[in-house]
Short mmCIF file of C-alpha atoms and ligand atoms in Angstrom, two decimals:
data_model
loop_
_atom_site.label_atom_id
_atom_site.label_comp_id
_atom_site.label_asym_id
_atom_site.label_seq_id
_atom_site.Cartn_x
_atom_site.Cartn_y
_atom_site.Cartn_z
CA MET A 4 100.70 -178.87 -45.92
CA MET A 5 98.31 -177.27 -48.05
CA SER A 6 97.27 -173.70 -46.80
CA LEU A 7 93.84 -174.48 -45.26
CA LYS A 8 92.26 -172.61 -42.88
CA ARG A 9 92.86 -173.52 -39.38
CA PRO A 10 89.55 -174.33 -36.84
CA ARG A 11 88.69 -172.37 -34.28
CA GLU A 12 88.39 -175.08 -31.85
CA GLY A 13 90.76 -177.70 -31.15
CA CYS A 14 90.66 -181.54 -30.55
CA ASP A 15 92.51 -184.74 -29.99
CA ASP A 16 91.93 -186.53 -32.83
CA PRO A 17 94.99 -188.53 -34.17
CA ASN A 18 93.35 -188.68 -37.69
CA CYS A 19 92.75 -184.78 -37.70
CA PRO A 20 94.74 -182.68 -40.59
CA PHE A 21 94.74 -179.49 -37.76
CA HIS A 22 95.56 -181.17 -34.33
CA GLY A 23 96.93 -184.62 -35.06
CA SER A 24 99.18 -186.38 -37.85
CA LEU A 25 97.35 -186.99 -40.68
CA SER A 26 98.97 -185.39 -44.11
CA VAL A 27 96.57 -184.24 -46.43
CA ARG A 28 97.91 -183.76 -50.02
CA GLY A 29 96.05 -184.74 -53.22
CA ARG A 30 92.83 -183.49 -54.62
CA LEU A 31 90.68 -180.21 -53.04
CA LEU A 32 86.35 -180.99 -53.75
CA GLU A 33 83.65 -179.10 -52.45
CA GLY A 34 80.42 -180.49 -51.60
CA THR A 35 77.18 -181.26 -49.11
CA VAL A 36 76.80 -183.84 -46.28
CA VAL A 37 73.88 -185.51 -47.00
CA SER A 38 74.72 -187.69 -44.22
CA ASP A 39 76.31 -187.48 -40.69
CA ARG A 40 74.98 -190.51 -38.83
CA MET A 41 78.57 -192.53 -38.86
CA GLU A 42 81.15 -191.50 -35.70
CA LYS A 43 83.73 -189.00 -37.18
CA SER A 44 82.92 -189.71 -40.81
CA VAL A 45 80.49 -187.93 -43.46
CA VAL A 46 79.07 -188.95 -46.73
CA ILE A 47 79.34 -185.99 -49.22
CA THR A 48 77.50 -185.84 -52.30
CA ILE A 49 79.58 -184.05 -54.96
CA ASP A 50 77.19 -182.66 -57.85
CA TYR A 51 78.86 -181.78 -61.55
CA THR A 52 77.85 -182.02 -64.79
CA LYS A 53 79.23 -184.02 -67.92
CA TYR A 54 79.27 -183.24 -71.68
CA TYR A 55 77.89 -185.95 -74.08
CA PRO A 56 78.58 -185.13 -77.52
CA LYS A 57 76.70 -187.38 -79.18
CA TYR A 58 73.58 -185.69 -77.89
CA GLU A 59 75.19 -182.58 -77.49
CA ARG A 60 74.09 -181.84 -73.48
CA TYR A 61 75.30 -181.70 -70.60
CA ALA A 62 74.22 -184.23 -68.01
CA ARG A 63 74.02 -183.54 -64.26
CA MET A 64 75.83 -185.87 -62.65
CA SER A 65 76.79 -186.56 -58.77
CA SER A 66 79.23 -188.69 -56.72
CA ARG A 67 79.15 -190.06 -53.53
CA ILE A 68 82.93 -189.74 -51.00
CA THR A 69 83.09 -191.17 -47.70
CA ALA A 70 85.19 -188.44 -45.95
CA HIS A 71 86.56 -188.12 -42.71
CA ASN A 72 85.20 -185.94 -40.28
CA PRO A 73 87.35 -184.55 -37.55
CA PRO A 74 85.55 -183.16 -34.21
CA CYS A 75 86.71 -179.39 -34.58
CA ILE A 76 85.33 -179.59 -37.43
CA GLY A 77 81.97 -181.16 -37.00
CA ALA A 78 80.16 -180.98 -40.05
CA HIS A 79 76.43 -181.48 -39.95
CA ARG A 80 73.73 -183.25 -42.87
CA GLY A 81 73.37 -180.16 -44.91
CA ASP A 82 76.30 -178.13 -44.99
CA ARG A 83 78.62 -177.44 -47.67
CA VAL A 84 81.63 -178.51 -47.06
CA ARG A 85 85.78 -178.30 -48.54
CA ILE A 86 86.86 -182.06 -48.57
CA ALA A 87 90.77 -182.74 -49.42
CA GLU A 88 92.41 -186.21 -50.09
CA CYS A 89 94.61 -188.10 -47.57
CA ARG A 90 96.14 -191.09 -47.24
CA PRO A 91 93.10 -194.51 -47.11
CA LEU A 92 91.77 -193.97 -43.62
CA SER A 93 89.12 -197.02 -44.07
CA LYS A 94 87.93 -199.62 -47.12
CA THR A 95 86.07 -196.47 -48.24
CA LYS A 96 87.87 -193.16 -46.29
CA SER A 97 90.52 -191.30 -48.30
CA PHE A 98 89.37 -187.79 -47.54
CA CYS A 99 88.52 -185.54 -45.02
CA VAL A 100 86.55 -182.68 -44.27
CA VAL A 101 89.20 -179.46 -44.06
CA GLU A 102 86.58 -176.57 -43.54
CA LYS A 103 82.81 -175.79 -43.60
CA LEU A 104 82.20 -173.19 -46.07
CA GLU A 105 80.13 -171.12 -44.47
CA GLY A 106 77.22 -168.70 -46.56
CA GLU A 107 79.71 -169.57 -49.55
CA VAL A 108 77.21 -171.33 -51.88
ZN1 LIG B 208 91.08 -180.80 -34.33
#
């Protein structure tokens, strides 16, 4: 398993990478929570810049990723979070929130 900071709280979610049996591997991304209205899921936007050689300009792009939000993390709208890739948890979820990035922007 990747070296991740363990959350202070515990939980009994089987899909939690810290207290359940979910293994996280692959990509590690940082983004901002834009929706926390689903049960144990959040929508994250990741902003990045893409270079277009034809115009010699960078364009700001963003992508949206649905991620699992275990109760011990409990990310809310507006939080900066780190997400890690895991097995597909549902049709749209194959990432899990592993850390809230407090104060680091
Ligand atoms: Zn947990």
